[in-house]
C-alpha positions as YAML, in Angstrom:
chain: A
units: angstrom
residues:
- id: 1
  name: MET
  ca: [37.82, 34.39, 34.17]
- id: 2
  name: GLU
  ca: [38.72, 35.65, 30.70]
- id: 3
  name: THR
  ca: [36.44, 34.86, 27.78]
- id: 4
  name: GLN
  ca: [38.08, 33.64, 24.59]
- id: 5
  name: ALA
  ca: [36.61, 33.86, 21.14]
- id: 6
  name: LEU
  ca: [35.98, 30.58, 19.37]
- id: 7
  name: TYR
  ca: [37.37, 30.46, 15.84]
- id: 8
  name: ILE
  ca: [35.40, 28.28, 13.43]
- id: 9
  name: PRO
  ca: [37.20, 27.78, 10.11]
- id: 10
  name: ALA
  ca: [35.29, 28.01, 6.84]
- id: 11
  name: LEU
  ca: [34.17, 24.67, 5.44]
- id: 12
  name: GLU
  ca: [35.58, 23.82, 2.06]
- id: 13
  name: PHE
  ca: [34.29, 21.07, -0.17]
- id: 14
  name: PRO
  ca: [36.74, 19.73, -2.76]
- id: 15
  name: THR
  ca: [34.04, 18.71, -5.24]
- id: 16
  name: PRO
  ca: [31.31, 20.82, -6.80]
- id: 17
  name: SER
  ca: [27.76, 20.37, -5.60]
- id: 18
  name: ALA
  ca: [25.67, 18.37, -8.07]
- id: 19
  name: ILE
  ca: [22.00, 17.44, -8.26]
- id: 20
  name: SER
  ca: [20.03, 15.57, -10.87]
- id: 21
  name: PRO
  ca: [17.77, 17.67, -13.09]
- id: 22
  name: LEU
  ca: [15.08, 15.07, -12.28]
- id: 23
  name: ALA
  ca: [14.91, 16.09, -8.61]
- id: 24
  name: GLU
  ca: [11.43, 17.64, -8.73]
- id: 25
  name: GLU
  ca: [9.95, 14.75, -10.75]
- id: 26
  name: VAL
  ca: [11.42, 12.24, -8.28]
- id: 27
  name: GLN
  ca: [10.02, 14.26, -5.37]
- id: 28
  name: VAL
  ca: [6.53, 14.14, -6.89]
- id: 29
  name: HIS
  ca: [6.84, 10.39, -7.51]
- id: 30
  name: THR
  ca: [8.11, 9.67, -3.99]
- id: 31
  name: PHE
  ca: [5.29, 11.63, -2.37]
- id: 32
  name: LYS
  ca: [2.70, 9.79, -4.49]
- id: 33
  name: TRP
  ca: [4.35, 6.46, -3.67]
- id: 34
  name: ALA
  ca: [4.24, 7.13, 0.08]
- id: 35
  name: HIS
  ca: [0.60, 8.21, -0.21]
- id: 36
  name: GLU
  ca: [-0.42, 5.14, -2.27]
- id: 37
  name: PHE
  ca: [1.19, 2.77, 0.24]
- id: 38
  name: ARG
  ca: [-0.26, 4.74, 3.18]
- id: 39
  name: LEU
  ca: [3.07, 4.95, 4.96]
- id: 40
  name: GLU
  ca: [1.65, 7.66, 7.19]
- id: 41
  name: SER
  ca: [-1.47, 9.73, 7.61]
- id: 42
  name: PRO
  ca: [-2.07, 12.38, 4.92]
- id: 43
  name: GLU
  ca: [-1.21, 15.10, 7.47]
- id: 44
  name: LYS
  ca: [2.09, 13.44, 8.38]
- id: 45
  name: LEU
  ca: [2.92, 12.86, 4.69]
- id: 46
  name: LYS
  ca: [2.62, 16.60, 4.06]
- id: 47
  name: ARG
  ca: [5.35, 17.12, 6.66]
- id: 48
  name: PHE
  ca: [7.42, 14.31, 5.13]
- id: 49
  name: ASN
  ca: [7.09, 16.01, 1.75]
- id: 50
  name: LYS
  ca: [8.82, 19.05, 3.23]
- id: 51
  name: GLY
  ca: [11.77, 16.75, 3.98]
- id: 52
  name: LYS
  ca: [12.28, 16.45, 0.21]
- id: 53
  name: PHE
  ca: [13.52, 12.86, 0.23]
- id: 54
  name: GLY
  ca: [13.26, 12.76, -3.57]
- id: 55
  name: TRP
  ca: [15.61, 15.74, -3.72]
- id: 56
  name: TYR
  ca: [17.92, 13.99, -1.28]
- id: 57
  name: ALA
  ca: [18.11, 11.00, -3.65]
- id: 58
  name: ALA
  ca: [18.80, 13.34, -6.59]
- id: 59
  name: ARG
  ca: [21.65, 14.99, -4.69]
- id: 60
  name: GLU
  ca: [23.19, 11.69, -3.59]
- id: 61
  name: TYR
  ca: [23.04, 10.18, -7.09]
- id: 62
  name: PRO
  ca: [23.08, 13.07, -9.59]
- id: 63
  name: ALA
  ca: [23.94, 10.81, -12.56]
- id: 64
  name: ALA
  ca: [21.25, 8.18, -11.89]
- id: 65
  name: ASN
  ca: [18.28, 7.72, -14.19]
- id: 66
  name: TYR
  ca: [14.67, 8.37, -13.22]
- id: 67
  name: GLU
  ca: [13.85, 4.80, -12.16]
- id: 68
  name: GLU
  ca: [16.96, 4.53, -9.99]
- id: 69
  name: LEU
  ca: [16.29, 7.87, -8.34]
- id: 70
  name: CYS
  ca: [12.68, 6.92, -7.64]
- id: 71
  name: LEU
  ca: [13.82, 3.69, -6.03]
- id: 72
  name: VAL
  ca: [16.31, 5.54, -3.80]
- id: 73
  name: GLY
  ca: [13.76, 8.26, -2.97]
- id: 74
  name: ASP
  ca: [11.18, 5.62, -2.02]
- id: 75
  name: LEU
  ca: [13.72, 3.75, 0.10]
- id: 76
  name: ILE
  ca: [14.80, 6.91, 1.94]
- id: 77
  name: THR
  ca: [11.15, 7.80, 2.58]
- id: 78
  name: TRP
  ca: [10.42, 4.31, 3.89]
- id: 79
  name: LEU
  ca: [13.51, 4.32, 6.13]
- id: 80
  name: PHE
  ca: [12.61, 7.70, 7.63]
- id: 81
  name: THR
  ca: [9.06, 6.43, 8.21]
- id: 82
  name: ILE
  ca: [10.35, 3.37, 10.07]
- id: 83
  name: ASP
  ca: [12.79, 5.51, 12.03]
- id: 84
  name: ASP
  ca: [10.04, 7.93, 12.98]
- id: 85
  name: LYS
  ca: [7.77, 5.08, 14.11]
- id: 86
  name: CYS
  ca: [10.55, 3.50, 16.17]
- id: 87
  name: ASP
  ca: [11.35, 6.84, 17.83]
- id: 88
  name: ARG
  ca: [7.82, 6.98, 19.19]
- id: 89
  name: PHE
  ca: [8.02, 3.63, 21.01]
- id: 90
  name: PHE
  ca: [8.92, 3.97, 24.66]
- id: 91
  name: PHE
  ca: [9.99, 0.92, 26.61]
- id: 92
  name: TRP
  ca: [6.48, 0.49, 28.03]
- id: 93
  name: HIS
  ca: [4.71, 0.90, 24.66]
- id: 94
  name: PRO
  ca: [3.26, -2.38, 23.33]
- id: 95
  name: GLY
  ca: [4.55, -1.57, 19.83]
- id: 96
  name: ARG
  ca: [8.16, -1.50, 20.99]
- id: 97
  name: ARG
  ca: [8.29, -5.28, 20.73]
- id: 98
  name: LEU
  ca: [7.34, -5.10, 17.04]
- id: 99
  name: ALA
  ca: [9.96, -2.43, 16.41]
- id: 100
  name: ALA
  ca: [12.60, -4.51, 18.21]
- id: 101
  name: GLN
  ca: [11.65, -7.61, 16.20]
- id: 102
  name: TYR
  ca: [11.87, -5.65, 12.97]
- id: 103
  name: VAL
  ca: [15.36, -4.34, 13.79]
- id: 104
  name: GLU
  ca: [16.40, -7.83, 14.88]
- id: 105
  name: ARG
  ca: [15.32, -9.23, 11.50]
- id: 106
  name: LEU
  ca: [17.26, -6.54, 9.68]
- id: 107
  name: TYR
  ca: [20.37, -7.42, 11.70]
- id: 108
  name: ARG
  ca: [19.92, -11.13, 10.97]
- id: 109
  name: TYR
  ca: [19.57, -10.45, 7.26]
- id: 110
  name: TYR
  ca: [22.23, -7.77, 6.81]
- id: 111
  name: GLY
  ca: [24.46, -8.46, 9.79]
- id: 112
  name: THR
  ca: [25.05, -6.43, 12.90]
- id: 113
  name: PRO
  ca: [26.66, -3.00, 12.62]
- id: 114
  name: GLY
  ca: [30.41, -3.28, 12.21]
- id: 115
  name: LYS
  ca: [30.27, -6.89, 10.99]
- id: 116
  name: HIS
  ca: [29.82, -8.28, 7.51]
- id: 117
  name: GLY
  ca: [26.36, -9.70, 7.01]
- id: 118
  name: ARG
  ca: [24.98, -11.93, 4.33]
- id: 119
  name: ASN
  ca: [24.39, -9.13, 1.80]
- id: 120
  name: THR
  ca: [27.17, -6.71, 2.64]
- id: 121
  name: PRO
  ca: [30.42, -6.36, 0.66]
- id: 122
  name: GLU
  ca: [33.55, -7.90, 2.12]
...
């Protein structure tokens, strides 16, 4: 059997990369926010801080102001926290029911994936 080389083309992005100059300030705010609301243990929050969710918000919305970026950074942090908690629930774990109820409520409020919910654009 002959081995063939796999050619992977270079990735090209048509727009320049942009990030808000407020990225570090937003990161500090988001970490403090997660700590104040005790989203996770202090040890786990240190690992979350390495995820740089505030920087992620600043890259996604480079023209946003500080308050908007903080809101997005906090939301991203909260969503990753919920995702992480849901990942830990196995089908026999008693907390899985709470996770399932939470997701069910989100679907009821926003609509199921692929369908327009109450608060989604047409």
